[in-house]
Each structure stands twice: as structure tokens, then as C-alpha cells.
Amino acid sequence: MVARPAAPMRSCNAGEFTPEAKGRVDIKQYYSAGLAFKGVEPVPQSGFRRMGGSRRVGEWRRPLADRAITAPAPAAGPFVGTQTIWTGTVAGTVAAVLASGLAIDAGTASFTIKALVAGVWTTIGGPFAVKAGTPATRLAAFAPGQQKAATSLRIDATFSIAANVTGLAVSAFFENGTPERPRYVELTTDQGDSLSCFVTAGIADFFTAEGFKGSARLATVTAAMLPDLGFYSEASTIGIFHDQLETVRLFLMTPGQLHDWRQDLWPYDPVPSADLGGDYPKTDDKWDLSLRWEDSVEYVAVSITVDGETTPAIFVPRTGDGAPAEINPDTPDWPLFATQLQTALRALPTMSPGVTVVAGNGFGGFKNFTITFGGDLSGEEYQVSAIVPNTAKASVLPYHTQIGKTENEPVFSAARGWPGGAILVQDRMDYYRLPAVTGAKAMSRVGEYFDLNIEGTTDAAARLDKLRSQTSETILHVKEANYMFVFTDIALYFVPNRTIERNTPLNFVPASEIGAQPNCRPFTLEGEVYYVAINPEGLAFAVNGGKQVLRVSETVTSSTTNFNADPVSLLASHLADNIIRSANQKPATDLDASKGWLMRTDGRLIACQMIRNQDINGYCEWLSAAGGLVREIGIDGKNRLWLAVERAGHTSFERYDTSIYLQDAVDAVPDLGGVITGLPYEDGAELWAKADGYVLGPFVCVGGSISLGDAYAAALVGRWIAPRFETMPQVLVTGGDEVIRRPGRIHTLYVDIADSDSIAVGANGQDPVEIELHETSDPVDAPMPLKTKMLTIGGDVLVGMVTDTTAVITQKRPGELRVRQIAMGTKL
């Protein structure tokens, strides 16, 4: 056998490169990259593997419409034990029932809402907890898309002691119309429950990996708000933010009862106030001056200082000619003295005719004067001090009698709008994207997320900070890392303050002149902060998506610390484009890297793998089967990716799962003839099944049913799309580093596979050919074992000749695929 030399083994961990990089062999990652990483992802150690599939969890909720309830009949109390407390009649489908204002006068109770469906009382939701003195409002709902035709509704309740019921109002809804694109927020409770919440117009639906758990009514959340919603979640609480939405709070009422949700308003107490340019009530600042003297005093002069500005010394005048008076025996002219003090104060640089001085009461050795800062000086607090500079036999004491202030308006209100987002920073809740002052952010008191009283003076008090920039900016994100970072629509700032205190100004230091994309939260991978750059046309065009991914890197010198934002997506610019959502996922195994998931406006989903110490930024694309478009993404508390997918008018919530390769997959049990029914797919859907280890298909779904052709114990049924890896073009490089591009061919491929059972290979512009992996030693009565070996492929599989020839690795049927490395024998 004659040795046939090949190019060195490729590691394939640089991900997909833009087509503009064809032939750019001077790029150091060129031979570790590819023209296509579709449905495959780089492995940090070397090579690539198929990306995960997804499991169907549910479908999107369509908009809720009112369903009329006739003959509502609350039962008369008092109630003991378990009884029906309300009944009503409906005609048509019912998706949800809202019980509002249910109050009991003693003990505790739990209530369950039921519907009469095909003659059977079916639970819609519950039990919901209620206790005396706290009216309960709860939404009972069927899973999205699972509304049922009902004829009657009823509410059953179980009481701890005899009690009466008051205030109950019931309304019903059905699903109607086109589902809106949902928004995702995760919540991990103190009990360790990982919940995925999908918010759509008027309702929030909660899921775990096992499926639907319950819903909460969000009557004030409209479809127009959905794209710009912001979220904060912690323990048992979810906050929902939007500049036109009075902030909503969802609260898990009973620990462990994942269906029992309460909805109310975010309890701001109080909100910060500021001068927003309106006409506000003002209070004059007032001070009294108490002048005292001994009987032996002769002349007395007074000098007043206001906010550091000091008047000349004014002598007390005598009655008649106004000359300086000898207090004894002359008669002082106190009104004239007050007028002279007033004139001196008005002459100060920052004063005006708004300041007045009036002589008050007096007696032997004492006289009182009142200074009022009114007119254009009203509404502010001033600092006043005074001295008698010419004698020790007299003294003057100023003291505050009324503090001047302006009754500014709240920064959050129905008229001025509400915060668009919030995040926890140094045990303070930081509210940003404020429509009243777009370049400002409000931070709560330490340990009190809702207390925004900026009148406090202690270091732990709340504060309201505004960027000191020369242009109008909107704060879109705040992130706490090694420093606090503030992202606006036109810049990035870091705050070097190690501790945030009420009485220490924040120093906003510019780090980049590239702003951040709204609704794409910055994320941390490998200890560094990444963010999506805003659409270059500005905030008004943010709906079109951001164009780059940037990494915030720290630069330390002997005297200063600074940060720079550098793009890390230039070599995959065709993928990192039109990004409107981002999420980060931590590594799950040693074969994983930290991932940044990027969702685009066109429904494509991009994954970026970051390994800083290997200088790896490997971009790849997760292909959604059956032309699916990804419309929302999020990572739950157990580091799992959730997707909202739209396919040919059908919608689904799916959970990304690396252990399977089928998508939108469901577990099913075939009957004895191998027939599976009740599948949630549209007619004509192409499906595959993995049953008892065998891959079967494709099948065409008809009426929610497919036939496997034989009996199997269990099956996983879902959609599938073939992955595709394509190498960078192979070109001839001469000894003088000249690149020669001419027709050539790949005549041999060495593919090192691991734990694989399906692979197809092609090159030179020809269609890939499936490579048979079966061996004579394989068992005949069991699925083929996964293969780990080196494949040498050539001969009639790799034919043809083409300029910029490439090799393609894909699959013709579903299966496991992992390539540890490849090498190519070429004739260029």
C-alpha cells in the first residue's frame, strides 16, 4: 500500500466563518474553522458534534377573550368543611376562569375551580389558598391550547372553620386569534423548583420540565408591550417592567404549590421625586436671628453668611438720623436695621429681591429678626450663619424655623411612565430605563428593594443618579461584575466605586462608544462580560436587531483601571446579525464550553462558544426542523435552554436537550400494532421515531397518528433536520506564501468519529454519500452499537474537481454524530 499524505488534522473548534474569509489562510484559525456549522457545534478539545434536539413542553397561549357567564349564583354561608360556594353557566370553550376578591371572615380555606366538560366536572385550577382578612384573586387555567367546551362552572372550597364568603366575582375567558410572541423569564424558588414563565398579552403561564403548572392574570400587559418587557425574578417573586406599565408583581402564594400565583403591583414605597420641568408647589426657607447684648454694650454690628457668601458688617442704626447707635442710651431703629440687612443680603451674588428681613419681637437685651427666602429663591434650603464682629458683649444666633423645599413630582407615575427594567446591585434594587429621565437610574435603600426615598441622608439610603453626558442617553442595562457596568444606547460606562453609598457620587467612566441592544441582557462567560451592540441606526431602529457581540476587557496599568469593548464576532459577522435576544448557558460537561445563545429577527438561533484561555469564539447555528422559527429563548435555573418556536402556523414551547437529536419530540407508547395516536403535530408533518433503540422513519402524521409497523415498548417521536459541516476552501500555498486558487480535489478524507451511528460525507461539490458503519461483529437482534474509529474515505465517494474545494460531513438519517478530528488528502 502506498502512503498518501494528508493535511494535518483539523480541530474544528473555531466555528463557522463568514464567506468573506474564503481563502484567507493568513487567519490563524482558518484550518480550525468551517464554512458551515449547521446543527453541529465545536468541541473544546477537538472536532465537533451534533447539537441537541428539543422536547415539546406545550404550545403558545392565544389571546384571551371574554366568555359570558349566565346565572352566576353564589351560595349562602356560613360554610363548613367542603362545599360549593359559587356556580355559573357558560356555553362554549373555556380556557381560564378568574376568581376575584374572594374573602372569608374566619380561619383559612382553599378553593378549586371546575368546569362541567362532557358531563364530567373537570378541575381547571386549584386548590388556591385564602385566609381571613386577605381577599384572594386567582386565575385557574387549562394548559395553553387545551381549552375545553364547557356548560357550567363551579367553585368548591374547603374551610378550616365555619366562615362566610364575601366579595367574590368570577369571569371566564377562551382563547381566540393569533398567538403573540411570548417573553421568557425564569424563577428558581427557595425550595429549588425551577420554573419557566412565558408571558403573553394578559396572562403568564408557568412550566417546569414536566409540563404546565399554572397561570396568573396580567390584565394590564398588552401585546404592544411584549417586545420591550423587562423582568426581575427572585425567590417567589417576579417583577414585570415596561415604561408604560405600572410595575406588576407575581408572587407564589404557597411554597411548593406551583399553581397558586398572586398578582399585584410592585410595592414602591416611596418612589423618588425630581424636578421634571413642571410648575411645583414651593415652600419658603425661613431663619430667625436672635440678637442679644449686655447692658454695657455700645455699638453692635452684624454680618450674615448665606451658602458661603458673606455680607459686610451692618451697624445697628439709631432712630432719627440712622447713624450707628449706642445701644444704651440711644434708641435703635430696628425696622431700619432689618431693611439694611435685607439690602446687604440682596446684594450677594446668588441672592435676589426674593430675600426679605423683618424685625420681630424684643425686650431688654434681646431682638429677633426673620429672614425669608421667597420669590425666585423659594423652594430651596439655604445655610445661614451670622456673627457680631466688633464686640464680645453681643451675640447673634441664627436658627432654622422652616425648611424650604420644592414638592417635585414622582419620577415614576402614570403620567411620566415606569421603569423599564431592574437588577440587584450590592443589595440594592437598581431601576433603569426611566422614561421621565432616560439617562438616570434609581437605586433602593440597602436591603429594601422597594424603598426609593432619596430624602434619606445615611449611606444606606436610596439614591437617584444621572449620567453626566453632553447628549441624551437612555440607560438600557445595568450589570454587576468586578465593577458595575451601565449600558446605554450610545455608550458603555463602568463605575469604579467599590461600595455604593448615598453620600458618595458615582463616577461614570466611559469604556466604549458602542451602545447595547435593548432586551439583550449582557452576560458573563469565562469571567468576562459580553454584550450585543445596538443597531448602528440607534434606539429607534433597535427592533431590527444588533449587529455585533462585544467583550468587555479590563486594562490595568500601574495607576489606573480601564475597560475596552472589543468585537468578538467579526469572523462570523453573517451569523451575529439582527440579534434581538441573548442568553448565556454554563458548561454542563467537559465536552461543553460556555455558550452565548443569540436569537435573530428572522427566527434563526446562533450559539457562540467562548473559551478564553484557548482564544476560541466558535459560532454555530442551531437549525430548527420543518422550517421552524425561534421567537424567544431563555435559560432556566437548572441551566437548560427553553425555546418558543413557530412552524407553519403552529407554535410550541420546547426544552433543548443534548441527549436527543429529534426536535419538538414527545414520548409515546405504541399499541400492539405499533400505532401511536394523540400526537401534537399537524397533518403532513414529517416525523421520525426512536423506538427501543431503533431509528425508524420518516413517517407522515395524519390525524395525530403514525404507524411504526411493529410493536415497541416505548418511542420518542419528533422532527429532524440534517446537520451540516463544511470545511474552509482548500487552496494551494506556495513556499513564498502565495495563494494559488485553481481547480483541485479532495481525494481522501480521514474522519475520526466517536460514539456515532450515522454519517454522510461528500467533497468537491458533489452530494454527500452515507457511509455504512455496520460491521459483521454487530449483533443482529439489537440496534447497532455506537462506533468509535477512524474512517478512511476516498475512491468513488470523493470524485470531481472544483476551485475552492471543500469537504462536507452530514447525515442522511437521524443518529449520533461526533467527529473528533479530520484530515484531508488533496490535489491542488
mmCIF file of N, CA and C in Angstrom, residues 39 50-55 622-623 625 656-665 688-691 693-696 716 718-723 755 757-758 786 811 813-817:
data_model
loop_
_atom_site.group_PDB
_atom_site.id
_atom_site.type_symbol
_atom_site.label_atom_id
_atom_site.label_comp_id
_atom_site.label_asym_id
_atom_site.label_seq_id
_atom_site.Cartn_x
_atom_site.Cartn_y
_atom_site.Cartn_z
ATOM 1 N N GLY A 39 -26.237 22.911 12.845
ATOM 2 C CA GLY A 39 -26.687 21.754 13.610
ATOM 3 C C GLY A 39 -25.562 20.980 14.239
ATOM 4 N N ARG A 50 -22.946 16.740 16.941
ATOM 5 C CA ARG A 50 -24.287 17.245 16.645
ATOM 6 C C ARG A 50 -24.789 18.079 17.814
ATOM 7 N N MET A 51 -25.594 19.072 17.508
ATOM 8 C CA MET A 51 -26.215 19.854 18.564
ATOM 9 C C MET A 51 -27.421 19.084 19.106
ATOM 10 N N GLY A 52 -27.951 19.564 20.211
ATOM 11 C CA GLY A 52 -29.049 18.862 20.846
ATOM 12 C C GLY A 52 -30.359 18.999 20.093
ATOM 13 N N GLY A 53 -31.287 18.138 20.457
ATOM 14 C CA GLY A 53 -32.655 18.262 19.978
ATOM 15 C C GLY A 53 -33.482 19.026 20.994
ATOM 16 N N SER A 54 -34.777 18.831 20.958
ATOM 17 C CA SER A 54 -35.643 19.554 21.893
ATOM 18 C C SER A 54 -36.877 18.720 22.195
ATOM 19 N N ARG A 55 -37.369 18.880 23.401
ATOM 20 C CA ARG A 55 -38.584 18.190 23.838
ATOM 21 C C ARG A 55 -39.733 19.190 23.917
ATOM 22 N N TRP A 622 -28.037 26.601 15.342
ATOM 23 C CA TRP A 622 -28.969 25.518 15.625
ATOM 24 C C TRP A 622 -30.095 25.587 14.614
ATOM 25 N N LEU A 623 -30.203 24.546 13.791
ATOM 26 C CA LEU A 623 -31.249 24.506 12.774
ATOM 27 C C LEU A 623 -32.533 23.969 13.377
ATOM 28 N N ALA A 625 -36.013 22.219 12.858
ATOM 29 C CA ALA A 625 -36.605 21.317 11.876
ATOM 30 C C ALA A 625 -37.919 21.872 11.353
ATOM 31 N N TYR A 656 -34.475 22.523 25.123
ATOM 32 C CA TYR A 656 -33.293 21.995 24.443
ATOM 33 C C TYR A 656 -32.700 20.850 25.256
ATOM 34 N N ASP A 657 -32.360 19.750 24.572
ATOM 35 C CA ASP A 657 -31.890 18.552 25.264
ATOM 36 C C ASP A 657 -30.756 17.938 24.462
ATOM 37 N N THR A 658 -29.546 17.963 25.003
ATOM 38 C CA THR A 658 -28.388 17.443 24.279
ATOM 39 C C THR A 658 -28.383 15.926 24.196
ATOM 40 N N SER A 659 -29.227 15.253 24.976
ATOM 41 C CA SER A 659 -29.225 13.790 24.962
ATOM 42 C C SER A 659 -30.023 13.210 23.798
ATOM 43 N N ILE A 660 -30.765 14.039 23.063
ATOM 44 C CA ILE A 660 -31.549 13.553 21.925
ATOM 45 C C ILE A 660 -31.207 14.385 20.699
ATOM 46 N N TYR A 661 -31.552 13.853 19.524
ATOM 47 C CA TYR A 661 -31.326 14.599 18.287
ATOM 48 C C TYR A 661 -32.623 14.923 17.564
ATOM 49 N N LEU A 662 -33.742 14.411 18.033
ATOM 50 C CA LEU A 662 -35.034 14.794 17.464
ATOM 51 C C LEU A 662 -35.492 16.105 18.095
ATOM 52 N N GLN A 663 -36.271 16.870 17.342
ATOM 53 C CA GLN A 663 -36.772 18.150 17.836
ATOM 54 C C GLN A 663 -38.285 18.104 18.003
ATOM 55 N N ASP A 664 -38.786 18.992 18.867
ATOM 56 C CA ASP A 664 -40.228 19.040 19.144
ATOM 57 C C ASP A 664 -40.708 17.642 19.520
ATOM 58 N N ALA A 665 -39.867 16.924 20.275
ATOM 59 C CA ALA A 665 -40.080 15.496 20.496
ATOM 60 C C ALA A 665 -40.993 15.249 21.694
ATOM 61 N N TRP A 688 -39.935 11.331 12.748
ATOM 62 C CA TRP A 688 -39.078 10.178 12.958
ATOM 63 C C TRP A 688 -39.334 9.657 14.366
ATOM 64 N N ALA A 689 -38.954 8.427 14.576
ATOM 65 C CA ALA A 689 -39.130 7.832 15.899
ATOM 66 C C ALA A 689 -37.879 7.045 16.270
ATOM 67 N N LYS A 690 -37.539 7.106 17.540
ATOM 68 C CA LYS A 690 -36.511 6.222 18.082
ATOM 69 C C LYS A 690 -37.206 5.311 19.079
ATOM 70 N N ALA A 691 -37.377 4.057 18.676
ATOM 71 C CA ALA A 691 -38.162 3.106 19.460
ATOM 72 C C ALA A 691 -37.284 1.935 19.856
ATOM 73 N N GLY A 693 -34.403 1.832 20.873
ATOM 74 C CA GLY A 693 -33.047 1.960 20.365
ATOM 75 C C GLY A 693 -32.938 2.000 18.859
ATOM 76 N N TYR A 694 -34.023 1.682 18.118
ATOM 77 C CA TYR A 694 -34.007 1.699 16.657
ATOM 78 C C TYR A 694 -34.514 3.044 16.147
ATOM 79 N N VAL A 695 -33.864 3.558 15.090
ATOM 80 C CA VAL A 695 -34.319 4.784 14.443
ATOM 81 C C VAL A 695 -35.236 4.390 13.293
ATOM 82 N N LEU A 696 -36.475 4.872 13.331
ATOM 83 C CA LEU A 696 -37.494 4.499 12.358
ATOM 84 C C LEU A 696 -38.046 5.746 11.684
ATOM 85 N N LEU A 716 -39.641 7.617 21.192
ATOM 86 C CA LEU A 716 -39.508 9.073 21.187
ATOM 87 C C LEU A 716 -39.795 9.526 19.767
ATOM 88 N N GLY A 718 -40.448 12.708 16.987
ATOM 89 C CA GLY A 718 -40.198 14.122 16.780
ATOM 90 C C GLY A 718 -39.788 14.421 15.355
ATOM 91 N N ARG A 719 -39.435 15.674 15.150
ATOM 92 C CA ARG A 719 -38.974 16.132 13.843
ATOM 93 C C ARG A 719 -37.443 16.021 13.793
ATOM 94 N N TRP A 720 -36.903 16.112 12.580
ATOM 95 C CA TRP A 720 -35.446 16.024 12.444
ATOM 96 C C TRP A 720 -35.008 16.834 11.247
ATOM 97 N N ILE A 721 -33.830 17.410 11.370
ATOM 98 C CA ILE A 721 -33.198 18.112 10.257
ATOM 99 C C ILE A 721 -31.739 17.729 10.252
ATOM 100 N N ALA A 722 -31.201 17.492 9.071
ATOM 101 C CA ALA A 722 -29.822 17.011 8.958
ATOM 102 C C ALA A 722 -28.835 18.108 9.320
ATOM 103 N N PRO A 723 -27.812 17.802 10.121
ATOM 104 C CA PRO A 723 -26.741 18.771 10.384
ATOM 105 C C PRO A 723 -25.820 18.858 9.184
ATOM 106 N N ASP A 755 -18.483 7.537 19.157
ATOM 107 C CA ASP A 755 -19.860 7.346 19.621
ATOM 108 C C ASP A 755 -20.862 7.826 18.582
ATOM 109 N N ASP A 757 -23.364 6.813 14.995
ATOM 110 C CA ASP A 757 -24.014 5.719 14.262
ATOM 111 C C ASP A 757 -24.625 6.175 12.943
ATOM 112 N N SER A 758 -24.334 7.412 12.527
ATOM 113 C CA SER A 758 -24.849 7.894 11.248
ATOM 114 C C SER A 758 -23.957 9.012 10.756
ATOM 115 N N LEU A 786 -22.855 2.147 19.004
ATOM 116 C CA LEU A 786 -22.184 3.352 18.547
ATOM 117 C C LEU A 786 -20.737 3.041 18.208
ATOM 118 N N GLN A 811 -25.546 14.034 7.611
ATOM 119 C CA GLN A 811 -26.247 12.775 7.864
ATOM 120 C C GLN A 811 -27.412 12.647 6.895
ATOM 121 N N ARG A 813 -29.806 10.237 7.762
ATOM 122 C CA ARG A 813 -30.859 9.801 8.669
ATOM 123 C C ARG A 813 -30.450 10.176 10.091
ATOM 124 N N PRO A 814 -31.415 10.289 10.991
ATOM 125 C CA PRO A 814 -31.063 10.689 12.366
ATOM 126 C C PRO A 814 -30.114 9.701 13.018
ATOM 127 N N GLY A 815 -29.278 10.235 13.875
ATOM 128 C CA GLY A 815 -28.353 9.384 14.613
ATOM 129 C C GLY A 815 -27.360 10.221 15.386
ATOM 130 N N GLU A 816 -26.551 9.530 16.173
ATOM 131 C CA GLU A 816 -25.499 10.207 16.914
ATOM 132 C C GLU A 816 -24.347 10.546 15.971
ATOM 133 N N LEU A 817 -23.723 11.690 16.213
ATOM 134 C CA LEU A 817 -22.600 12.107 15.382
ATOM 135 C C LEU A 817 -21.636 12.936 16.214
#
